[in-house]
Tab-separated table of C-alpha atoms and ligand atoms in Angstrom:
chain	number	residue	atom	x	y	z
A	14	UNK	CA	-7.137	29.674	20.867
A	15	UNK	CA	-7.735	26.731	23.246
A	16	UNK	CA	-9.772	29.015	25.539
A	17	UNK	CA	-11.988	30.190	22.667
A	18	UNK	CA	-12.595	26.578	21.603
A	19	UNK	CA	-13.393	25.624	25.204
A	20	UNK	CA	-15.826	28.526	25.587
A	21	UNK	CA	-17.610	27.597	22.343
A	22	UNK	CA	-17.798	23.972	23.419
A	23	UNK	CA	-19.112	24.856	26.902
A	24	UNK	CA	-21.741	27.051	25.266
A	25	UNK	CA	-22.724	24.158	23.013
A	26	UNK	CA	-22.941	21.775	25.967
A	27	UNK	CA	-25.180	24.177	27.893
A	28	UNK	CA	-27.480	24.450	24.881
A	29	UNK	CA	-27.573	20.688	24.473
A	30	UNK	CA	-28.333	20.184	28.203
A	31	UNK	CA	-31.244	22.571	27.860
A	32	UNK	CA	-32.737	20.483	25.060
A	33	UNK	CA	-32.332	17.234	27.094
A	34	UNK	CA	-31.365	15.484	23.896
A	35	UNK	CA	-30.517	11.913	24.795
A	36	UNK	CA	-29.537	9.541	22.054
A	37	UNK	CA	-28.659	5.898	21.990
A	38	UNK	CA	-26.177	4.991	19.320
A	39	UNK	CA	-22.421	5.481	19.783
A	40	UNK	CA	-21.545	7.520	21.754
A	41	UNK	CA	-24.477	6.806	24.049
A	42	UNK	CA	-25.090	10.407	25.042
A	43	UNK	CA	-23.872	13.681	23.586
A	44	UNK	CA	-25.150	16.293	26.042
A	45	UNK	CA	-22.208	15.833	28.424
A	46	UNK	CA	-18.905	13.975	28.594
A	47	UNK	CA	-19.154	10.549	30.220
A	48	UNK	CA	-16.326	8.071	30.907
A	49	UNK	CA	-15.621	4.790	32.723
A	50	UNK	CA	-19.103	3.323	32.166
A	51	UNK	CA	-20.172	0.580	34.566
A	52	UNK	CA	-23.331	-1.087	33.258
A	53	UNK	CA	-25.632	-3.120	35.475
A	54	UNK	CA	-29.011	-4.782	34.997
A	55	UNK	CA	-31.335	-4.245	37.951
A	56	UNK	CA	-34.838	-5.770	37.838
A	57	UNK	CA	-34.527	-6.290	34.076
A	58	UNK	CA	-33.616	-2.659	33.388
A	59	UNK	CA	-30.249	-1.592	31.986
A	60	UNK	CA	-28.406	1.159	33.908
A	61	UNK	CA	-25.059	2.810	33.290
A	62	UNK	CA	-23.015	4.487	36.006
A	63	UNK	CA	-20.245	6.499	34.343
A	64	UNK	CA	-17.888	9.159	35.637
A	65	UNK	CA	-17.967	12.542	33.915
A	66	UNK	CA	-15.261	14.642	32.298
A	67	UNK	CA	-15.367	18.398	32.070
A	68	UNK	CA	-13.193	21.414	31.317
A	69	UNK	CA	-11.203	22.789	34.250
A	70	UNK	CA	-12.788	25.783	35.978
A	71	UNK	CA	-11.706	29.116	34.523
A	72	UNK	CA	-8.318	30.221	35.804
A	73	UNK	CA	-7.421	26.747	37.123
A	74	UNK	CA	-6.489	25.131	33.792
A	75	UNK	CA	-2.865	24.486	34.815
A	76	UNK	CA	-3.954	22.485	37.876
A	77	UNK	CA	-5.679	19.916	35.682
A	78	UNK	CA	-3.199	18.658	33.128
A	79	UNK	CA	-5.063	15.345	33.299
A	80	UNK	CA	-8.684	14.578	34.066
A	81	UNK	CA	-11.097	17.085	35.504
A	82	UNK	CA	-13.959	15.034	36.929
A	83	UNK	CA	-16.742	16.708	38.951
A	84	UNK	CA	-18.967	13.749	39.917
A	85	UNK	CA	-21.497	11.250	38.669
A	86	UNK	CA	-24.732	11.054	36.701
A	87	UNK	CA	-26.645	7.791	36.203
A	88	UNK	CA	-28.446	6.674	33.043
A	89	UNK	CA	-31.066	4.054	32.234
A	90	UNK	CA	-32.168	2.613	28.918
A	91	UNK	CA	-35.792	3.472	28.204
A	92	UNK	CA	-37.887	2.182	25.323
A	93	UNK	CA	-35.689	0.454	22.692
A	94	UNK	CA	-32.846	2.915	22.389
A	95	UNK	CA	-33.224	6.068	24.513
A	96	UNK	CA	-30.978	6.852	27.477
A	97	UNK	CA	-32.544	8.726	30.359
A	98	UNK	CA	-30.238	10.970	32.347
A	99	UNK	CA	-31.163	10.793	36.059
A	100	UNK	CA	-28.948	13.777	36.860
A	101	UNK	CA	-26.354	14.082	39.600
A	102	UNK	CA	-25.850	11.060	41.851
A	103	UNK	CA	-22.907	12.611	43.704
A	104	UNK	CA	-20.990	15.844	43.262
A	105	UNK	CA	-17.396	16.093	44.383
A	106	UNK	CA	-17.987	18.673	47.131
A	107	UNK	CA	-20.631	16.442	48.733
A	108	UNK	CA	-18.157	13.658	49.531
A	109	UNK	CA	-18.112	13.709	53.368
A	110	UNK	CA	-14.445	12.700	53.591
A	111	UNK	CA	-13.209	14.275	50.349
A	112	UNK	CA	-11.025	17.277	49.702
A	113	UNK	CA	-13.118	20.007	48.063
A	114	UNK	CA	-12.692	21.322	44.511
A	115	UNK	CA	-10.251	18.630	43.416
A	116	UNK	CA	-12.341	17.200	40.549
A	117	UNK	CA	-11.022	13.749	41.388
A	118	UNK	CA	-14.149	11.606	40.975
A	119	UNK	CA	-12.750	8.792	38.889
A	120	UNK	CA	-14.443	5.532	37.832
A	121	UNK	CA	-17.392	4.329	40.008
A	122	UNK	CA	-19.436	1.123	40.333
A	123	UNK	CA	-22.887	0.303	41.676
A	124	UNK	CA	-24.195	-3.085	42.768
A	125	UNK	CA	-27.390	-4.476	44.243
A	126	UNK	CA	-27.448	-6.770	47.282
A	127	UNK	CA	-30.561	-7.871	49.183
A	128	UNK	CA	-32.693	-5.156	47.599
A	129	UNK	CA	-30.293	-2.288	48.395
A	130	UNK	CA	-28.017	-0.490	45.966
A	131	UNK	CA	-24.407	0.231	46.930
A	132	UNK	CA	-22.506	2.893	44.987
A	133	UNK	CA	-18.673	2.844	45.194
A	134	UNK	CA	-16.534	5.756	44.076
A	135	UNK	CA	-12.973	7.034	44.431
A	136	UNK	CA	-12.132	10.547	45.622
A	137	UNK	CA	-9.190	12.478	47.014
A	138	UNK	CA	-9.271	12.247	50.830
A	139	UNK	CA	-8.994	15.491	52.789
A	140	UNK	CA	-6.631	13.785	55.291
A	141	UNK	CA	-4.187	13.328	52.391
A	142	UNK	CA	-3.648	9.676	53.380
A	143	UNK	CA	-3.591	8.429	49.778
A	144	UNK	CA	-3.911	9.532	46.167
A	145	UNK	CA	-7.485	8.148	46.174
A	146	UNK	CA	-9.651	6.394	48.726
A	147	UNK	CA	-12.878	4.559	47.949
A	148	UNK	CA	-16.201	5.568	49.498
A	149	UNK	CA	-19.634	3.969	49.461
A	150	UNK	CA	-23.267	5.052	49.669
A	151	UNK	CA	-26.487	3.060	49.979
A	152	UNK	CA	-29.944	3.624	48.529
A	153	UNK	CA	-33.256	1.880	47.966
A	154	UNK	CA	-33.102	2.924	44.289
A	155	UNK	CA	-30.379	2.405	41.686
A	156	UNK	CA	-30.361	6.101	40.881
A	157	UNK	CA	-30.435	7.318	44.480
A	158	UNK	CA	-30.668	9.352	46.578
A	159	UNK	CA	-27.745	7.600	48.273
A	160	UNK	CA	-26.790	7.947	51.924
A	161	UNK	CA	-23.045	8.445	51.800
A	162	UNK	CA	-20.818	6.891	54.453
A	163	UNK	CA	-18.976	9.495	56.549
A	164	UNK	CA	-15.605	7.831	56.004
A	165	UNK	CA	-13.899	5.979	53.172
A	166	UNK	CA	-13.519	2.175	53.332
A	167	UNK	CA	-10.661	1.540	55.773
A	168	UNK	CA	-7.742	-0.479	54.432
A	169	UNK	CA	-8.423	0.364	50.789
A	170	UNK	CA	-6.469	2.943	48.852
A	171	UNK	CA	-6.571	3.110	45.097
A	172	UNK	CA	-8.848	3.750	42.157
A	173	UNK	CA	-11.440	1.967	40.056
A	174	UNK	CA	-13.693	-0.061	42.373
A	175	UNK	CA	-15.097	-3.116	40.582
A	176	UNK	CA	-17.632	-5.216	42.480
A	177	UNK	CA	-18.468	-8.901	42.269
A	178	UNK	CA	-21.453	-10.437	44.046
A	179	UNK	CA	-21.068	-14.201	44.062
A	180	UNK	CA	-23.877	-16.772	44.019
A	181	UNK	CA	-23.424	-17.325	47.777
A	182	UNK	CA	-24.183	-13.583	48.312
A	183	UNK	CA	-20.565	-12.780	49.244
A	184	UNK	CA	-19.219	-9.601	47.697
A	185	UNK	CA	-15.685	-8.748	46.598
A	186	UNK	CA	-14.111	-5.392	45.931
A	187	UNK	CA	-11.482	-5.275	43.172
A	188	UNK	CA	-9.514	-2.058	42.786
A	189	UNK	CA	-6.216	-0.522	41.755
A	190	UNK	CA	-4.436	1.161	38.943
A	191	UNK	CA	-0.747	0.376	38.367
A	192	UNK	CA	1.186	-2.751	37.667
A	193	UNK	CA	-0.921	-4.688	40.178
A	194	UNK	CA	-4.640	-5.060	40.886
A	195	UNK	CA	-6.051	-5.952	44.308
A	196	UNK	CA	-9.107	-7.676	45.739
A	197	UNK	CA	-10.694	-7.909	49.201
A	198	UNK	CA	-13.884	-9.576	50.443
A	199	UNK	CA	-16.563	-7.222	51.753
A	200	UNK	CA	-18.466	-7.651	54.997
A	201	UNK	CA	-22.213	-8.307	54.832
A	202	UNK	CA	-22.844	-4.582	55.367
A	203	UNK	CA	-20.895	-3.897	52.117
A	204	UNK	CA	-19.111	-0.997	53.848
A	205	UNK	CA	-15.940	-2.624	55.153
A	206	UNK	CA	-13.479	-5.264	54.063
A	207	UNK	CA	-13.055	-8.447	56.101
A	208	UNK	CA	-9.369	-9.026	55.346
A	209	UNK	CA	-6.389	-7.142	54.004
A	210	UNK	CA	-6.560	-6.742	50.212
A	211	UNK	CA	-4.475	-9.280	48.325
A	212	UNK	CA	-2.743	-8.927	45.001
A	213	UNK	CA	-4.641	-10.555	42.137
A	214	UNK	CA	-2.242	-13.233	40.973
A	215	UNK	CA	-1.705	-14.504	37.458
A	216	UNK	CA	-2.278	-11.269	35.568
A	217	UNK	CA	0.123	-10.275	32.781
A	218	UNK	CA	2.844	-7.669	33.266
A	219	UNK	CA	2.184	-4.057	32.324
A	220	UNK	CA	0.035	-1.211	33.558
A	221	UNK	CA	-3.503	-2.269	34.486
A	222	UNK	CA	-6.590	-0.489	35.812
A	223	UNK	CA	-10.372	-0.531	35.593
A	224	UNK	CA	-10.895	-4.076	36.850
A	225	UNK	CA	-14.385	-5.372	36.187
A	226	UNK	CA	-15.250	-8.853	37.525
A	227	UNK	CA	-18.206	-11.003	36.548
A	228	UNK	CA	-19.196	-14.668	36.639
A	229	UNK	CA	-20.558	-16.771	33.788
A	230	UNK	CA	-21.259	-20.509	33.749
A	231	UNK	CA	-19.383	-20.972	37.027
A	232	UNK	CA	-16.217	-19.261	35.720
A	233	UNK	CA	-14.912	-15.988	37.183
A	234	UNK	CA	-13.881	-13.404	34.599
A	235	UNK	CA	-11.723	-10.430	35.488
A	236	UNK	CA	-11.566	-7.818	32.725
A	237	UNK	CA	-9.190	-4.869	32.932
A	238	UNK	CA	-7.658	-2.064	30.924
A	239	UNK	CA	-4.148	-3.220	30.007
A	240	UNK	CA	-1.362	-1.197	28.479
A	241	UNK	CA	1.089	-2.747	26.016
A	242	UNK	CA	4.181	-0.622	25.387
A	243	UNK	CA	3.859	-0.926	21.589
A	244	UNK	CA	0.087	-0.629	21.425
A	245	UNK	CA	-1.192	1.441	24.351
A	246	UNK	CA	-4.447	0.757	26.169
A	247	UNK	CA	-6.300	-2.456	25.367
A	248	UNK	CA	-9.056	-4.298	27.214
A	249	UNK	CA	-7.893	-7.694	28.436
A	250	UNK	CA	-9.384	-10.498	30.474
A	251	UNK	CA	-8.410	-13.359	32.716
A	252	UNK	CA	-10.378	-16.256	34.205
A	253	UNK	CA	-10.312	-18.271	37.398
A	254	UNK	CA	-12.326	-20.870	39.270
A	255	UNK	CA	-12.007	-18.781	42.450
A	256	UNK	CA	-13.324	-15.213	42.877
A	257	UNK	CA	-10.050	-13.926	44.346
A	258	UNK	CA	-7.840	-15.832	41.921
A	259	UNK	CA	-5.229	-16.791	40.954
A	260	UNK	CA	-6.359	-15.813	37.436
A	261	UNK	CA	-5.070	-16.833	34.034
A	262	UNK	CA	-4.740	-14.222	31.276
A	263	UNK	CA	-6.882	-15.187	28.261
A	264	UNK	CA	-6.222	-12.348	25.806
A	265	UNK	CA	-7.707	-9.089	24.568
A	266	UNK	CA	-11.389	-8.162	24.322
A	267	UNK	CA	-10.623	-4.944	22.475
A	268	UNK	CA	-7.519	-3.716	20.699
A	269	UNK	CA	-6.258	-0.214	21.254
A	270	UNK	CA	-8.705	2.225	19.694
A	271	UNK	CA	-6.317	5.240	19.544
A	272	UNK	CA	-4.365	5.887	22.673
A	273	UNK	CA	-5.540	6.914	26.100
A	274	UNK	CA	-7.655	5.031	28.613
A	275	UNK	CA	-10.279	2.373	27.957
A	276	UNK	CA	-12.271	1.717	31.092
A	277	UNK	CA	-15.173	-0.649	30.488
A	278	UNK	CA	-17.710	-3.083	31.919
A	279	UNK	CA	-19.550	-6.170	30.725
A	280	UNK	CA	-23.216	-6.975	31.203
A	281	UNK	CA	-25.780	-9.515	30.026
A	282	UNK	CA	-29.017	-7.818	28.981
A	283	UNK	CA	-31.999	-9.564	27.405
A	284	UNK	CA	-29.865	-12.580	26.484
A	285	UNK	CA	-27.086	-10.571	24.813
A	286	UNK	CA	-23.692	-9.644	26.214
A	287	UNK	CA	-22.613	-6.037	25.893
A	288	UNK	CA	-19.251	-4.352	26.364
A	289	UNK	CA	-19.451	-0.746	27.583
A	290	UNK	CA	-16.298	1.319	27.049
A	291	UNK	CA	-15.323	4.862	26.217
A	292	UNK	CA	-13.797	6.850	23.426
A	293	UNK	CA	-13.553	10.543	22.613
A	294	UNK	CA	-15.781	10.811	19.559
A	295	UNK	CA	-17.138	14.265	20.338
A	296	UNK	CA	-14.131	16.125	21.663
A	297	UNK	CA	-11.269	14.455	19.801
A	298	UNK	CA	-9.389	14.789	23.125
A	299	UNK	CA	-8.812	11.781	25.370
A	300	UNK	CA	-9.546	13.618	28.627
A	301	UNK	CA	-13.062	14.502	27.425
A	302	UNK	CA	-14.544	11.089	26.840
A	303	UNK	CA	-17.899	9.664	25.773
A	304	UNK	CA	-19.301	6.272	26.694
A	305	UNK	CA	-20.040	3.676	24.051
A	306	UNK	CA	-21.393	0.142	23.892
A	307	UNK	CA	-21.143	-2.789	21.481
A	308	UNK	CA	-22.309	-6.379	21.535
A	309	UNK	CA	-19.802	-8.958	22.799
A	310	UNK	CA	-19.793	-12.669	22.000
A	311	UNK	CA	-18.469	-15.726	23.807
A	312	UNK	CA	-17.140	-18.761	22.007
A	313	UNK	CA	-18.387	-22.205	23.080
A	314	UNK	CA	-15.253	-22.755	25.206
A	315	UNK	CA	-15.974	-19.614	27.247
A	316	UNK	CA	-13.345	-17.430	25.591
A	317	UNK	CA	-14.394	-13.987	24.360
A	318	UNK	CA	-14.340	-12.873	20.725
A	319	UNK	CA	-12.653	-9.530	20.209
A	320	UNK	CA	-15.120	-6.656	20.042
A	321	UNK	CA	-14.720	-4.368	17.031
A	322	UNK	CA	-15.989	-0.878	17.931
A	323	UNK	CA	-18.912	0.341	15.815
A	324	UNK	CA	-20.740	3.625	15.370
A	325	UNK	CA	-24.078	1.834	15.441
A	326	UNK	CA	-23.655	0.401	18.929
A	327	UNK	CA	-26.485	-1.418	20.677
A	328	UNK	CA	-30.236	-1.103	21.059
A	329	UNK	CA	-33.193	-1.531	18.737
A	330	UNK	CA	-34.959	1.772	18.048
A	331	UNK	CA	-38.744	1.527	18.013
A	332	UNK	CA	-41.604	4.036	18.029
A	333	UNK	CA	-40.443	7.111	19.950
A	334	UNK	CA	-36.675	6.484	19.760
A	335	UNK	CA	-34.399	8.744	17.758
A	336	UNK	CA	-32.718	6.827	14.926
A	337	UNK	CA	-29.371	8.431	14.353
A	338	UNK	CA	-28.745	7.317	10.799
A	339	UNK	CA	-25.335	8.989	10.827
A	340	UNK	CA	-24.268	6.146	13.194
A	341	UNK	CA	-24.746	3.806	10.263
A	342	UNK	CA	-23.843	0.199	9.524
A	343	UNK	CA	-23.074	1.093	5.909
A	344	UNK	CA	-22.816	4.319	3.935
A	345	UNK	CA	-22.360	4.819	0.201
A	346	UNK	CA	-21.778	8.083	-1.647
A	347	UNK	CA	-22.580	10.391	1.283
A	348	UNK	CA	-20.601	11.737	4.240
A	349	UNK	CA	-21.162	12.629	7.881
A	350	UNK	CA	-20.266	15.828	9.702
A	351	UNK	CA	-20.794	17.274	13.155
A	352	UNK	CA	-24.010	19.298	13.394
A	353	UNK	CA	-22.925	22.853	14.037
A	354	UNK	CA	-24.936	26.014	14.499
A	355	UNK	CA	-26.431	27.409	17.647
A	356	UNK	CA	-29.656	25.492	17.688
A	357	UNK	CA	-28.574	21.883	17.443
A	358	UNK	CA	-24.981	21.171	18.381
A	359	UNK	CA	-25.956	17.606	19.144
A	360	UNK	CA	-24.029	15.010	17.235
A	361	UNK	CA	-23.685	14.154	13.613
A	362	UNK	CA	-25.670	14.372	10.379
A	363	UNK	CA	-25.613	12.780	6.937
A	364	UNK	CA	-24.445	15.356	4.395
A	365	UNK	CA	-23.105	15.605	0.844
A	366	UNK	CA	-25.645	12.987	-0.287
A	367	UNK	CA	-25.763	12.644	-4.083
A	368	UNK	CA	-28.090	10.819	-6.491
A	369	UNK	CA	-28.390	7.181	-5.284
A	370	UNK	CA	-26.286	7.718	-2.152
A	371	UNK	CA	-27.562	5.559	0.649
A	372	UNK	CA	-27.104	4.858	4.302
A	373	UNK	CA	-28.078	1.600	6.024
A	374	UNK	CA	-28.980	1.470	9.712
A	375	UNK	CA	-29.571	-2.031	11.089
A	376	UNK	CA	-32.074	-3.327	13.654
A	377	UNK	CA	-35.119	-1.048	13.721
A	378	UNK	CA	-38.366	-2.333	15.207
A	379	UNK	CA	-41.158	-1.032	12.979
A	380	UNK	CA	-44.119	-2.638	14.774
A	381	UNK	CA	-47.128	-0.297	14.919
A	382	UNK	CA	-45.434	2.672	13.198
A	383	UNK	CA	-47.688	4.628	10.856
A	384	UNK	CA	-45.426	7.552	9.984
A	385	UNK	CA	-41.822	8.628	10.165
A	386	UNK	CA	-40.313	11.993	11.019
A	387	UNK	CA	-37.064	13.331	9.607
A	388	UNK	CA	-34.963	16.233	10.866
A	389	UNK	CA	-33.539	17.941	7.790
A	390	UNK	CA	-31.783	21.079	6.626
A	391	UNK	CA	-31.496	21.988	2.976
A	392	UNK	CA	-30.354	24.926	0.892
A	393	UNK	CA	-32.172	23.662	-2.230
A	394	UNK	CA	-35.492	22.013	-3.100
A	395	UNK	CA	-34.822	19.374	-5.771
A	396	UNK	CA	-35.041	15.648	-5.092
A	397	UNK	CA	-36.313	13.344	-2.406
A	398	UNK	CA	-35.148	10.674	-0.044
A	399	UNK	CA	-36.730	7.280	0.379
A	400	UNK	CA	-37.018	4.924	3.312
A	401	UNK	CA	-36.567	1.303	2.206
A	402	UNK	CA	-36.444	-1.971	4.093
A	403	UNK	CA	-33.319	-4.126	4.453
A	404	UNK	CA	-31.286	-3.004	1.409
A	405	UNK	CA	-31.100	-0.078	-1.030
A	406	UNK	CA	-33.427	-1.880	-3.454
A	407	UNK	CA	-35.710	-3.186	-0.709
A	408	UNK	CA	-39.370	-2.366	-0.271
A	409	UNK	CA	-40.150	1.371	-0.399
A	410	UNK	CA	-42.188	2.326	2.679
A	411	UNK	CA	-41.973	6.133	2.803
A	412	UNK	CA	-40.780	9.030	0.669
A	413	UNK	CA	-39.819	12.587	1.640
A	414	UNK	CA	-39.701	15.356	-0.986
A	415	UNK	CA	-36.776	17.634	-0.190
A	416	UNK	CA	-37.836	21.057	1.067
A	417	UNK	CA	-35.864	24.293	1.142
A	418	UNK	CA	-35.588	24.878	4.904
A	419	UNK	CA	-33.808	28.239	4.795
A	420	UNK	CA	-30.269	26.915	4.337
A	421	UNK	CA	-27.937	24.003	5.068
A	422	UNK	CA	-28.041	24.625	8.814
A	423	UNK	CA	-31.691	25.685	9.171
A	424	UNK	CA	-33.292	22.619	10.684
A	425	UNK	CA	-36.877	21.521	10.235
A	426	UNK	CA	-38.804	18.368	11.201
A	427	UNK	CA	-40.886	16.892	8.383
A	428	UNK	CA	-43.091	13.806	8.353
A	429	UNK	CA	-44.177	11.154	5.830
A	430	UNK	CA	-46.688	8.337	6.098
A	431	UNK	CA	-45.557	4.728	6.104
A	432	UNK	CA	-47.319	3.306	3.057
A	433	UNK	CA	-48.350	-0.016	4.578
A	434	UNK	CA	-47.863	-1.596	8.037
A	435	UNK	CA	-44.447	-3.146	8.637
A	436	UNK	CA	-44.001	-5.773	11.324
A	437	UNK	CA	-40.844	-6.943	13.017
A	438	UNK	CA	-37.261	-5.730	13.036
A	439	UNK	CA	-35.565	-4.726	9.791
A	440	UNK	CA	-32.623	-2.761	8.500
A	441	UNK	CA	-33.677	0.744	7.532
A	442	UNK	CA	-32.124	2.190	4.380
A	443	UNK	CA	-32.294	5.846	3.342
A	444	UNK	CA	-31.802	6.310	-0.412
A	445	UNK	CA	-31.201	9.843	-1.691
A	446	UNK	CA	-32.576	11.012	-5.049
A	447	UNK	CA	-31.286	14.172	-6.625
A	448	UNK	CA	-30.113	15.599	-9.948
A	449	UNK	CA	-27.240	13.571	-11.414
A	450	UNK	CA	-24.121	15.666	-10.912
A	451	UNK	CA	-25.343	17.641	-7.936
A	452	UNK	CA	-23.152	17.126	-4.876
A	453	UNK	CA	-25.572	17.982	-2.070
A	454	UNK	CA	-29.234	17.115	-1.677
A	455	UNK	CA	-30.189	17.387	1.987
A	456	UNK	CA	-28.630	17.277	5.454
A	457	UNK	CA	-30.297	14.570	7.516
A	458	UNK	CA	-29.914	14.592	11.296
A	459	UNK	CA	-32.259	11.867	12.548
A	460	UNK	CA	-35.381	9.824	11.862
A	461	UNK	CA	-38.121	8.896	14.305
A	462	UNK	CA	-40.897	6.324	14.000
A	463	UNK	CA	-44.370	7.435	15.092
B	501	FUB	O1	-11.391	8.364	34.467
B	501	FUB	C1	-10.231	8.479	35.253
B	501	FUB	C2	-9.416	7.228	35.174
B	501	FUB	O2	-9.052	7.004	33.812
B	501	FUB	C3	-10.148	5.978	35.570
B	501	FUB	O3	-10.252	5.808	36.929
B	501	FUB	C4	-9.316	4.977	34.864
B	501	FUB	O4	-9.867	3.696	34.807
B	501	FUB	C5	-9.160	5.634	33.513
B	501	FUB	O5	-10.285	5.441	32.717
């Protein structure tokens, strides 16, 4: 049964890859599994460097009771809310010092120093000297191609590299997964450490991994995945006035969001702080993860408010960005379901919308839009759906009569004019009109401003 499900899912993933469908609400992308997202802003552009999860190769399922991780893609945010997949950055069998076919490419990081980009990643060494070693590559571009160092970084064994570049241009490598985390300063060449790693002092007891350091207003923050026996994985943080500590634990940034891992990163982008993390929205299985992002807020005293995970996530869709209304801020009287069928296995849709059902999707930049497209499927032809501004009774700007598309999973793109120019950023509300008493009007996959 598991094999049949895996085959169907692989088939779906191949189809999705072929359509290059890249979306921007939570999860950030649906065409592949992505985990351990490290976000960075380089030259004003937002990049994410995640690991990737996949199914074990056929016949080798028993060898991979845990993660099966073949290598790394990189992503950048284009327009207001579209993620571009730059393809493979590194595949496991291209690691010069790595053991082949071990699918052991756990969480990476990438950092810029003096105009060069350094990509750090863990892999299983072929000399069997440790569970994981950490390697590095250098490139002129954030998305490569990288020139990979022939050997791993001497003196470092462990997982989850997390890099800090301080204001004095000195870099530090944090790493480790276990009850302790470690840190070592890096040499100017970013390829070797200048002293033995030391234990990061002051962190709370319990399993920790995924350390991600950053600096804000002169204070060093070390965030990490932290397991509480009663709760499971959380994201915690500690602060210090020194990059290598000792640190003081300050609390949780995110509560446990089921159970499993929660590797993350923190970045400031266009004046807003964002927490990147992962969940398993698509697969329902915590070894096949998908990266997510939500806004994060600091209090005046520098402490961090807990982040509540949302479907909506980050970004402000504008002309040309897919608006996934099923990743709503509010829904009333309708439901969501995974889009099945052979043609578009690519996320979720609004379904079971009745008379006066609505769905509200916040933060859409309407500037310059003259029309709006909708991707729909319907097995009937009665009713319409309206696009309104800000709330369900807000200004009506477009209306779509419902068409019979050939059935509830026969998808068609339709278009309606925007009645008068809208400026600025508003909440977009879809209001469904149908016969009173009917339980289904239309399946709505996405909207797109033109
Ligand atoms: O993705 C594999 C491992 O799971 C990472 O290295 C950890 O941080 C956890 O997310």
